Structures are given as C-alpha cells and as structure tokens.
Short mmCIF file of C-alpha atoms in Angstrom, two decimals:
data_model
loop_
_atom_site.label_atom_id
_atom_site.label_comp_id
_atom_site.label_asym_id
_atom_site.label_seq_id
_atom_site.Cartn_x
_atom_site.Cartn_y
_atom_site.Cartn_z
CA MET W 1 7.32 69.89 18.64
CA ASN W 2 8.97 67.13 16.63
CA ASN W 3 10.00 64.32 18.96
CA SER W 4 12.86 63.22 16.71
CA GLY W 5 16.08 62.93 18.68
CA VAL W 6 14.36 63.65 21.99
CA THR W 7 15.55 61.83 25.11
CA VAL W 8 13.99 62.18 28.57
CA GLY W 9 16.16 61.41 31.58
CA LEU W 10 14.30 60.39 34.74
CA ASP W 11 16.11 60.48 38.09
CA ILE W 12 14.05 58.81 40.82
CA GLY W 13 15.87 60.08 43.88
CA THR W 14 15.16 59.56 47.56
CA THR W 15 14.27 63.20 48.22
CA SER W 16 13.28 64.49 44.77
CA ILE W 17 12.33 63.38 41.26
CA LYS W 18 14.18 65.13 38.45
CA VAL W 19 13.24 65.08 34.75
CA VAL W 20 15.36 66.46 31.89
CA ILE W 21 14.08 66.69 28.31
CA ALA W 22 16.86 66.95 25.75
CA GLN W 23 16.97 67.01 21.97
CA THR W 24 19.89 66.09 19.76
CA ALA W 25 19.99 67.63 16.29
CA SER W 26 22.98 68.05 13.97
CA ASN W 27 25.28 66.74 16.72
CA GLN W 28 24.03 69.48 19.05
CA PHE W 29 22.66 68.47 22.48
CA ASN W 30 20.09 70.92 23.82
CA VAL W 31 18.00 70.83 26.98
CA ILE W 32 14.46 71.94 26.17
CA GLY W 33 12.77 71.39 29.52
CA ALA W 34 13.11 70.11 33.07
CA GLY W 35 10.90 69.16 36.00
CA ASN W 36 11.36 68.67 39.72
CA ALA W 37 9.00 67.26 42.35
CA PRO W 38 9.41 65.95 45.92
CA SER W 39 9.88 62.19 46.13
CA ARG W 40 7.46 59.84 47.79
CA GLY W 41 7.58 56.11 48.30
CA LEU W 42 11.38 55.75 48.36
CA ARG W 43 13.85 54.92 51.08
CA GLN W 44 17.60 55.23 50.57
CA GLY W 45 17.34 55.09 46.80
CA VAL W 46 14.97 52.10 46.58
CA ILE W 47 11.23 52.11 45.87
CA VAL W 48 9.12 50.83 48.77
CA ASP W 49 5.72 52.19 47.68
CA ILE W 50 5.00 51.92 43.95
CA ASP W 51 1.82 54.02 43.89
CA ALA W 52 3.35 56.91 45.84
CA THR W 53 6.45 56.89 43.63
CA ALA W 54 4.33 56.81 40.46
CA SER W 55 2.42 59.87 41.66
CA ALA W 56 5.66 61.77 42.34
CA ILE W 57 7.04 60.81 38.91
CA ARG W 58 3.85 62.06 37.27
CA ALA W 59 4.15 65.41 39.07
CA ALA W 60 7.73 65.94 37.83
CA ILE W 61 6.80 64.83 34.30
CA ASP W 62 3.85 67.23 34.17
CA GLN W 63 6.06 70.12 35.26
CA ALA W 64 8.67 69.30 32.59
CA GLN W 65 6.00 68.96 29.90
CA GLU W 66 4.54 72.34 30.74
CA LYS W 67 7.92 74.08 30.62
CA ALA W 68 8.94 72.44 27.34
CA ASN W 69 5.49 72.45 25.70
CA PHE W 70 6.21 68.83 24.82
CA GLN W 71 4.30 65.64 25.55
CA ILE W 72 6.42 62.94 27.25
CA HIS W 73 5.60 59.31 26.55
CA GLU W 74 8.93 57.51 27.02
CA VAL W 75 11.74 57.91 29.56
CA VAL W 76 15.25 56.71 30.27
CA ALA W 77 15.36 55.71 33.93
CA GLY W 78 18.44 55.69 36.11
CA ILE W 79 19.11 52.85 38.52
CA PRO W 80 21.10 53.61 41.72
CA ALA W 81 24.22 51.69 42.56
CA ASN W 82 22.66 49.76 45.46
CA LYS W 83 23.76 46.13 45.37
CA ILE W 84 25.28 46.27 41.88
CA GLU W 85 27.65 43.51 40.83
CA MET W 86 30.08 43.49 37.92
CA VAL W 87 30.23 40.22 35.98
CA ARG W 88 32.69 39.40 33.21
CA VAL W 89 30.83 37.83 30.28
CA GLU W 90 31.78 36.27 26.95
CA GLY W 91 29.73 35.26 23.94
CA LEU W 92 30.44 33.31 20.76
CA VAL W 93 28.19 32.84 17.69
CA SER W 94 28.55 31.67 14.12
CA ILE W 95 27.66 34.11 11.35
CA ALA W 96 24.39 33.08 9.75
CA ASN W 97 24.65 35.02 6.48
CA GLN W 98 25.75 33.11 3.41
CA ASN W 99 27.99 36.02 2.45
CA LYS W 100 29.44 35.97 6.00
CA ARG W 101 28.87 39.70 6.44
CA ILE W 102 28.27 40.53 10.12
CA THR W 103 24.93 42.23 10.77
CA TYR W 104 23.43 43.87 13.81
CA ASP W 105 21.39 40.71 14.30
CA ASP W 106 24.68 38.87 14.82
CA VAL W 107 25.73 41.50 17.38
CA LYS W 108 22.42 41.08 19.17
CA ASN W 109 22.79 37.29 19.16
CA VAL W 110 26.31 37.34 20.58
CA ALA W 111 25.14 39.74 23.33
CA LYS W 112 22.25 37.40 24.19
CA GLN W 113 24.63 34.47 24.25
CA ALA W 114 26.99 36.34 26.60
CA LEU W 115 24.09 37.11 28.94
CA SER W 116 22.97 33.50 29.09
CA HIS W 117 25.77 32.44 31.46
CA ASN W 118 26.85 33.14 35.04
CA LEU W 119 23.86 35.31 36.04
CA PRO W 120 21.95 34.32 39.21
CA SER W 121 18.19 33.92 38.85
CA ASP W 122 17.44 36.68 41.38
CA ARG W 123 19.51 39.32 39.55
CA ASP W 124 19.12 41.03 36.23
CA VAL W 125 21.23 43.14 33.89
CA VAL W 126 21.08 46.94 33.88
CA ASP W 127 23.79 47.37 31.28
CA LEU W 128 26.31 45.40 29.27
CA ILE W 129 29.44 47.18 28.10
CA ALA W 130 31.16 45.43 25.21
CA GLU W 131 34.87 45.95 25.76
CA GLU W 132 35.93 44.26 22.54
CA PHE W 133 34.79 41.97 19.74
CA SER W 134 36.79 39.31 17.95
CA VAL W 135 36.18 38.13 14.38
CA ASP W 136 37.74 34.80 13.47
CA GLY W 137 40.33 35.22 16.20
CA PHE W 138 41.27 38.83 15.33
CA ASP W 139 40.62 40.79 18.52
CA GLY W 140 40.54 44.43 19.63
CA ILE W 141 37.55 45.24 17.40
CA LYS W 142 35.16 47.90 18.71
CA ASP W 143 32.43 47.61 16.06
CA PRO W 144 32.20 44.41 14.01
CA HIS W 145 29.24 45.54 11.88
CA GLU W 146 29.74 44.87 8.14
CA MET W 147 32.97 42.96 8.73
CA ILE W 148 33.42 39.56 7.03
CA GLY W 149 33.89 36.44 9.13
CA VAL W 150 32.46 33.10 10.22
CA ARG W 151 32.79 33.50 14.01
CA LEU W 152 31.97 36.49 16.23
CA GLU W 153 33.06 36.74 19.85
CA MET W 154 32.40 39.42 22.45
CA GLN W 155 34.01 40.15 25.82
CA GLY W 156 32.42 42.63 28.18
CA THR W 157 31.17 43.54 31.63
CA ALA W 158 27.57 43.09 32.71
CA TYR W 159 26.27 45.25 35.56
CA THR W 160 23.56 43.45 37.52
CA VAL W 161 21.19 44.39 40.34
CA PRO W 162 18.52 42.48 42.29
CA SER W 163 15.63 41.83 39.90
CA LYS W 164 13.01 43.35 42.20
CA ILE W 165 14.67 46.76 42.03
CA LEU W 166 14.18 46.83 38.25
CA ASP W 167 10.70 45.30 38.46
CA ASN W 168 9.40 47.88 40.93
CA THR W 169 11.00 50.78 39.07
CA ARG W 170 9.44 49.67 35.80
CA MET W 171 6.05 49.23 37.44
CA ALA W 172 6.18 52.74 38.97
CA ILE W 173 7.01 54.20 35.55
CA GLN W 174 4.14 52.32 33.94
CA LYS W 175 1.71 53.47 36.64
CA ALA W 176 2.82 57.04 35.95
CA GLY W 177 1.51 56.57 32.39
CA LEU W 178 4.91 56.26 30.75
CA SER W 179 6.83 53.66 28.79
CA LEU W 180 10.41 52.73 29.57
CA ARG W 181 12.98 53.21 26.83
CA GLU W 182 15.81 51.66 28.81
CA PHE W 183 17.52 51.53 32.19
CA VAL W 184 20.94 53.09 32.76
CA LEU W 185 23.23 52.59 35.72
CA SER W 186 23.66 55.89 37.55
CA PRO W 187 27.44 55.93 38.27
CA LEU W 188 28.22 54.58 34.79
CA ALA W 189 26.14 57.25 33.08
CA MET W 190 27.60 60.06 35.18
CA GLY W 191 31.18 58.83 34.97
CA THR W 192 31.15 58.62 31.20
CA ASN W 193 29.48 61.99 30.69
CA ILE W 194 30.68 64.48 33.30
CA LEU W 195 34.32 63.37 33.24
CA ASN W 196 36.59 64.34 30.36
CA ASP W 197 38.59 61.83 28.32
CA GLY W 198 41.73 62.10 30.45
CA GLU W 199 39.82 61.70 33.71
CA GLN W 200 38.12 58.56 32.39
CA ASP W 201 41.35 57.10 31.01
CA PHE W 202 43.73 57.69 33.91
CA GLY W 203 41.29 57.37 36.79
CA THR W 204 38.95 59.63 38.75
CA VAL W 205 36.81 59.23 41.85
CA LEU W 206 33.23 60.43 41.48
CA ILE W 207 31.28 61.12 44.70
CA ASP W 208 27.55 61.59 44.24
CA LEU W 209 26.21 63.28 47.38
CA GLY W 210 22.52 62.50 47.16
CA GLY W 211 19.66 63.04 49.55
CA GLY W 212 19.23 59.45 50.69
CA GLN W 213 22.69 58.03 50.06
CA THR W 214 26.22 58.85 48.95
CA THR W 215 27.75 56.87 46.08
CA THR W 216 31.51 56.70 45.55
CA SER W 217 32.65 55.36 42.19
CA VAL W 218 35.96 55.00 40.37
CA MET W 219 36.23 55.41 36.61
CA HIS W 220 39.48 54.09 35.19
CA ASP W 221 40.48 52.98 31.69
CA ARG W 222 36.98 54.17 30.63
CA LYS W 223 35.36 51.56 32.85
CA LEU W 224 33.48 51.63 36.13
CA LYS W 225 35.98 49.79 38.33
CA PHE W 226 34.75 50.38 41.87
CA ASN W 227 31.53 51.33 43.60
CA TYR W 228 30.60 51.93 47.24
CA VAL W 229 27.19 53.06 48.53
CA ASP W 230 26.90 54.78 51.91
CA LEU W 231 23.26 54.91 53.05
CA GLU W 232 23.68 58.40 54.49
CA GLY W 233 23.26 61.65 52.62
CA GLY W 234 21.63 65.05 52.81
CA ASP W 235 18.58 63.56 54.52
CA SER W 236 20.80 62.34 57.37
CA ILE W 237 22.20 65.84 57.84
CA THR W 238 18.71 67.32 58.01
CA LYS W 239 17.71 64.76 60.64
CA ASP W 240 20.81 65.66 62.70
CA ILE W 241 19.84 69.35 62.59
CA SER W 242 16.28 68.49 63.57
CA THR W 243 17.46 66.38 66.52
CA VAL W 244 20.12 68.74 67.89
CA LEU W 245 18.06 71.91 67.50
CA SER W 246 14.74 70.27 68.54
CA THR W 247 12.98 71.54 65.45
CA SER W 248 10.77 69.95 62.82
CA TYR W 249 12.28 68.17 59.84
CA SER W 250 10.85 70.69 57.38
CA HIS W 251 12.24 73.63 59.34
CA ALA W 252 15.62 71.87 59.68
CA GLU W 253 15.73 71.47 55.90
CA LYS W 254 14.93 75.13 55.43
CA ILE W 255 17.63 76.43 57.76
CA LYS W 256 20.14 74.00 56.21
CA ARG W 257 19.44 75.53 52.80
CA ASP W 258 19.36 79.13 54.04
CA TYR W 259 22.21 79.18 56.57
CA GLY W 260 24.18 75.95 56.26
CA TYR W 261 27.90 75.69 55.50
CA ALA W 262 29.80 72.46 54.96
CA ASP W 263 33.00 73.84 56.45
CA PRO W 264 32.75 75.38 59.95
CA THR W 265 35.91 77.41 59.39
CA GLN W 266 34.03 79.34 56.69
CA ALA W 267 30.92 79.98 58.81
CA ASN W 268 30.41 83.16 60.84
CA ALA W 269 29.45 82.82 64.51
CA ASP W 270 28.19 86.41 64.46
CA ASN W 271 25.47 85.57 61.92
CA GLU W 272 22.48 84.40 63.92
CA PHE W 273 19.00 83.20 63.00
CA LEU W 274 15.86 82.01 64.77
CA VAL W 275 14.91 78.34 65.09
CA GLU W 276 11.38 77.16 65.81
CA VAL W 277 11.73 74.75 68.75
CA VAL W 278 9.16 71.99 69.14
CA GLY W 279 7.24 72.46 72.41
CA ASP W 280 8.44 76.03 73.00
CA SER W 281 6.40 79.12 72.23
CA ALA W 282 9.46 81.28 71.64
CA PRO W 283 12.09 80.53 68.98
CA LYS W 284 15.73 79.90 69.87
CA THR W 285 18.70 81.83 68.49
CA VAL W 286 21.40 79.78 66.75
CA ASP W 287 24.49 80.95 64.85
CA GLU W 288 25.83 79.75 61.50
CA HIS W 289 29.00 78.31 62.98
CA TYR W 290 27.12 76.04 65.37
CA LEU W 291 24.85 74.87 62.54
CA SER W 292 27.92 74.14 60.43
CA GLU W 293 29.41 72.04 63.24
CA ILE W 294 26.30 69.84 63.11
CA ILE W 295 26.47 69.57 59.32
CA SER W 296 30.19 68.84 59.15
CA ALA W 297 29.93 66.09 61.78
CA ARG W 298 27.84 63.93 59.47
CA LEU W 299 29.82 64.92 56.37
CA GLU W 300 33.05 63.89 58.06
CA GLN W 301 31.64 60.43 58.72
CA ILE W 302 30.51 60.06 55.11
CA TYR W 303 33.81 61.19 53.61
CA LYS W 304 35.85 59.13 56.05
CA ARG W 305 34.00 55.93 55.13
CA SER W 306 34.46 56.64 51.42
CA PHE W 307 38.13 57.37 52.08
CA GLU W 308 38.64 54.05 53.85
CA HIS W 309 36.96 52.04 51.09
CA LEU W 310 39.06 53.79 48.46
CA ALA W 311 42.21 53.18 50.50
CA ALA W 312 41.39 49.46 50.60
CA VAL W 313 41.61 49.26 46.78
CA ASN W 314 44.55 51.68 46.42
CA ALA W 315 42.40 54.25 44.61
CA LEU W 316 43.04 57.39 46.67
CA ASN W 317 45.59 59.11 44.47
CA MET W 318 43.90 58.79 41.11
CA PRO W 319 45.29 61.35 38.62
CA GLY W 320 41.83 62.82 38.02
CA GLY W 321 41.30 63.43 41.73
CA PHE W 322 37.80 63.69 43.19
CA VAL W 323 34.69 65.09 41.51
CA LEU W 324 31.71 65.95 43.72
CA THR W 325 28.13 66.26 42.49
CA GLY W 326 24.56 65.57 43.63
CA GLY W 327 22.12 67.76 45.54
CA ASN W 328 23.99 67.61 48.85
CA ALA W 329 27.13 68.91 47.11
CA ALA W 330 25.39 72.27 46.73
CA LEU W 331 26.07 73.16 50.38
CA PRO W 332 28.34 76.23 50.47
CA ARG W 333 32.06 75.44 50.97
CA MET W 334 31.55 71.73 50.29
CA VAL W 335 34.72 71.50 48.22
CA ASP W 336 36.74 73.25 50.93
CA PHE W 337 35.56 70.76 53.53
CA ALA W 338 36.13 67.75 51.27
CA LYS W 339 39.71 68.86 50.68
CA THR W 340 40.48 68.66 54.40
CA ILE W 341 39.81 64.91 54.27
CA LEU W 342 40.38 63.84 50.65
CA GLY W 343 43.26 66.11 49.68
CA GLU W 344 43.58 69.14 47.43
CA ASN W 345 42.54 67.56 44.12
CA VAL W 346 38.77 68.05 44.55
CA ARG W 347 36.32 69.87 42.30
CA LEU W 348 32.56 70.33 42.03
CA PHE W 349 30.56 69.45 38.93
CA VAL W 350 27.50 71.57 38.20
CA PRO W 351 25.58 71.28 34.88
CA ASP W 352 26.02 74.41 32.77
CA GLN W 353 22.74 74.17 30.85
CA ILE W 354 20.26 76.96 31.48
CA GLY W 355 17.69 75.89 34.06
CA LEU W 356 19.86 73.02 35.32
CA ARG W 357 22.66 74.89 37.07
CA HIS W 358 22.46 72.88 40.25
CA PRO W 359 24.31 69.61 41.01
CA SER W 360 21.01 67.86 41.85
CA TYR W 361 20.28 67.70 38.10
CA THR W 362 23.50 65.88 37.24
CA ARG W 363 21.97 62.41 37.24
CA ALA W 364 18.91 63.14 35.08
CA LEU W 365 21.03 65.10 32.62
CA SER W 366 23.63 62.31 32.47
CA TYR W 367 20.96 59.71 31.68
CA ALA W 368 19.73 61.74 28.71
CA ILE W 369 23.27 62.38 27.43
CA PHE W 370 24.34 58.76 27.94
CA VAL W 371 21.53 57.34 25.81
CA SER W 372 21.65 60.05 23.14
CA ARG W 373 25.33 59.25 22.53
CA GLU W 374 24.99 55.48 22.37
CA SER W 375 26.45 53.95 19.22
CA MET W 376 24.25 51.75 17.07
CA THR W 377 26.15 48.71 18.34
CA GLN W 378 25.44 49.69 21.95
CA GLN W 379 21.79 50.29 21.09
CA ILE W 380 21.58 46.78 19.67
CA ILE W 381 23.14 45.37 22.85
CA LYS W 382 20.57 47.30 24.91
CA GLN W 383 17.84 45.71 22.79
CA ALA W 384 19.24 42.31 23.74
CA ILE W 385 19.06 43.30 27.41
CA MET W 386 15.50 44.60 27.11
CA THR W 387 14.42 41.49 25.18
CA ARG W 388 15.85 39.38 27.96
CA ARG W 389 13.85 41.42 30.48
CA ASP W 390 10.65 41.07 28.45
CA ASP W 391 10.99 37.29 28.60
CA VAL W 392 10.56 37.48 32.40
CA ASP W 393 7.21 38.18 34.05
CA ILE W 394 7.31 41.29 36.27
CA GLN W 395 6.29 40.53 39.83
CA PRO W 396 6.36 43.84 41.74
CA VAL W 397 6.55 43.35 45.48
CA GLY W 398 6.40 46.55 47.54
CA GLY W 399 7.51 45.44 50.99
CA GLU W 400 10.04 42.82 49.93
CA VAL W 401 12.26 45.44 48.33
CA ARG W 402 13.24 46.53 51.83
CA GLU W 403 15.55 43.57 52.11
CA TYR W 404 17.89 45.36 49.70
CA VAL W 405 18.06 48.50 51.81
CA GLU W 406 21.00 47.39 53.86
CA VAL W 407 24.54 48.72 53.95
CA PRO W 408 25.94 47.16 50.77
CA GLU W 409 29.43 45.93 50.29
CA SER W 410 31.52 47.84 47.82
CA THR W 411 31.71 46.52 44.28
CA THR W 412 35.25 46.35 42.99
CA GLU W 413 37.21 45.37 39.93
CA GLN W 414 40.95 45.18 40.51
CA PHE W 415 43.16 47.90 39.04
CA ASP W 416 45.44 45.78 36.87
CA ASN W 417 47.92 48.39 35.70
CA TYR W 418 48.07 50.88 38.56
CA ASN W 419 48.95 50.74 42.21
CA TYR W 420 47.98 54.02 43.77
CA SER W 421 49.34 54.43 47.26
CA ALA W 422 47.13 55.33 50.19
CA ASP W 423 49.35 57.94 51.81
CA VAL W 424 46.75 60.03 53.65
CA ASP W 425 45.93 59.53 57.30
CA VAL W 426 42.41 58.12 57.79
CA THR W 427 42.22 59.37 61.37
CA PRO W 428 39.25 61.76 61.77
CA ARG W 429 40.44 65.32 61.20
CA ARG W 430 38.56 66.84 64.10
CA GLY W 431 36.16 65.72 66.80
CA PHE W 432 33.03 67.07 65.14
CA PHE W 433 30.95 63.97 65.71
CA SER W 434 31.86 63.76 69.39
CA ARG W 435 30.85 67.39 69.73
CA LEU W 436 27.55 66.58 68.02
CA VAL W 437 26.90 63.84 70.56
CA GLN W 438 27.73 66.25 73.37
CA ALA W 439 25.35 68.82 71.88
CA VAL W 440 22.54 66.27 72.01
CA LYS W 441 23.37 65.48 75.63
CA ASN W 442 23.34 69.18 76.50
CA LEU W 443 19.74 69.40 75.31
CA PHE W 444 18.70 67.16 78.18
CA THR W 445 20.89 68.75 80.85
CA GLU W 446 20.08 72.44 80.30
CA ASP W 447 18.01 74.18 82.96
#
C-alpha cells in the first residue's frame, strides 16, 4: 500500500494501547486499520517502565499492521494532560530575503525565537499554537507565508510538560522499533477534532474518562483554556468492585463490563450473577443494582471534583455543555448518571468509523486527524519544536518519572469575555460513597 498521506495515531493509555492507521486522499479521511493491546509499564498515564511499555506498543502496532496489511514505521504519539502548563510566548525576527518575501524559514525562525524565552529548563514544549502573526505592525494575520515585509512577529500559546515525560515516551517508541513523527497534546487534539465549530467557539467542557485518570478540559474561542486531571478512572472503579465483592481484579473487570451500569436507577435488582470470591469454594450471588451502587460511588466522586474545579473558573454553563468520551464512558447509562450531577446538557462522543465505534478509540483517532489536518504553517512550527527537542540529549529515567504522578493542579487560562455562573449545587447528590464504605465494613462483620 502507498504510504502517501498515511498518519498513525498512537494512544499510550494506562490500561490499553490503541493504534489507528488513517489515510488522507482527495480531502477524504479514511481509517484503514486499528490495533489494541493491554498496557504495561504505565501508572496513571505516565510511563514508569520503558521496556514493558515498548513491548505493549509493539503488540498493538503488530495487530494494526496485520489488519491493515500495512507496515508502520512512524507514529504520532499523544501526551496526557498531566502537569501541563500554558505559557504565552512572543517572537520577533527580521526578514532575511532581499525581496522581503516571507518564507517558511522565516516562520520557523520566529517560532524558535518565541520558544527561546520563559521556558524552565526542566520542561519542554509539546505544542505551540500560533494565535496570530504581525507583519510590520499589521496584526491579525493567520498565515504570513508569501507576504511582503521587513519584520515578522508571532503571538501564541506554548503547552509544556515535564521533560522526562517526553523523554521516556520517545524512548519507549524507539524501543518498539518506531520513529516519532511528532507529539500532540491529548486534550488539544480531541477538543479540536471531536467538537464542532460552534462548540469550540462558544465553549464546551470535554471529559475524557480514561482507565487510569479522568481529564476535564475546556475549549473556548478555539483554544484550550482549562485543564484538570483527576488520577482516578475506570481502573479505580474496578478496584472498588474487587474490594467490596472480595474478588480478583480480572474478575471484577469482567463483571463490570458484563453487568455494570453507571446509574443505579437504571439497573435491575432482579438480574443476578455469580461472583468468584477469593478464599471461598462457592461463588456469591450479586445483583446488578448493588454492582451499580459500587460503580456510581466512585463516579460521583470523579464528577464532583471536576464540577468543583469548573465552578472555580466559572465554566459550568458553557453553551456547548459537556461531552464525555474515553473507555470508561462506555459504561451503560453513563450520560444519564452524568446529567444528575452536571446538568442536562451532556452527550457522549463515540467515533463513527467502522472498527472504532467505541469511545476508547477517541484519543488515537484524534491524534491522526489532528496531524493530518495541520496547515503547512503549523507543520513548520512543529518542525521548530522538534528541532528544539533534538538539540537536547534524551536521558530516560524510569523510576524518577514517578515524581510526576501526583494529583496535579488544574491548568487554567482566564475566560476574558465570558462569565459563566456556577448555579448548580455541588453537594453530593446521594450518599453512594458512604454506602460503599458501609458495604466494605459489612464484609468484616458478616457471620
């Protein structure tokens, strides 16, 4: 197969690795293959064992290659929102050409100049979004290429993360036998590709319910304005089920998939199933409603924390409402439960491409779309970022990455033109979590 126009999105998630192979031809975006393998060597979105992660990446890549009958050599890798910071940057260069015609080299130089200031030595750039260019004082320019001038300026936002996160991700990709085309920031890629124009312009909250963490982001005025990472996700729910029902983690994951509901009011107490109890020879009978109570207890905590962080920046009543995605969003009745806490304006995003119709593929698909739609100017800026990275020696450190796996503070840019009121009560809707605690206690008091 001709590899022209082919982009491979790689999502290195806490619980699974997803790969999407897409080809763009004649302005048509087509998915030609996908792969999925269990993750290894990650904790809460961050690599802690490079060799194990490389092996898991290779397994997902091999599966995608077999399905697509296509050899993968280069990938676009997503970076989670852990510890991201948004930095306003500005650059200014003189035009080198004698005819004063602005070239892509000038664009690259002004991007490099913008990235040379205000960036701590222990952080590096994932992406740089040029918000506008100015030529000889005339501003509001989106693409200065081929314009005539003597001075080129750029204003934009750089998204940075701790350097070791990028270093270890790149090393894992290399050990998997692949080359890195570029990094993309996960919430930025998803926000600009799964939201429509109106949702990006007027403001929308995107909640990515992953396996190892939940990421809440706000897109507004076509920019990523706010980000909050909660280090609880689908994995936390599975552990709750395992603890309360005294069953193995793998069996807890299975019954969550087979019988779990996000909203207890939608679960049926008459539907029962058997649970393998550790230490007992005979299985125990549990009903769907009780299982849903366990699931919803953790979900309520996650949504409540997101709610409170959004309330703090007056971003609850965004016109675009709330969009849910990610593997954990696939739990039945997830939207119904989210509405009880976040309000009625909630919807679920599921990719509609054949073979990808599950929210767990949203990230990998978004990475491929994001890069395939980059303008030439944005590609040149990405080259400036990658060149800057290449100038720094990679020093992968497995254990030291753990220092970044802490509950991060939210990343926020003020909403200049809007003041959305927080008019919803943040008091927990029901006492699910207290009932979960009581259920654990009952395990040790039963005869």
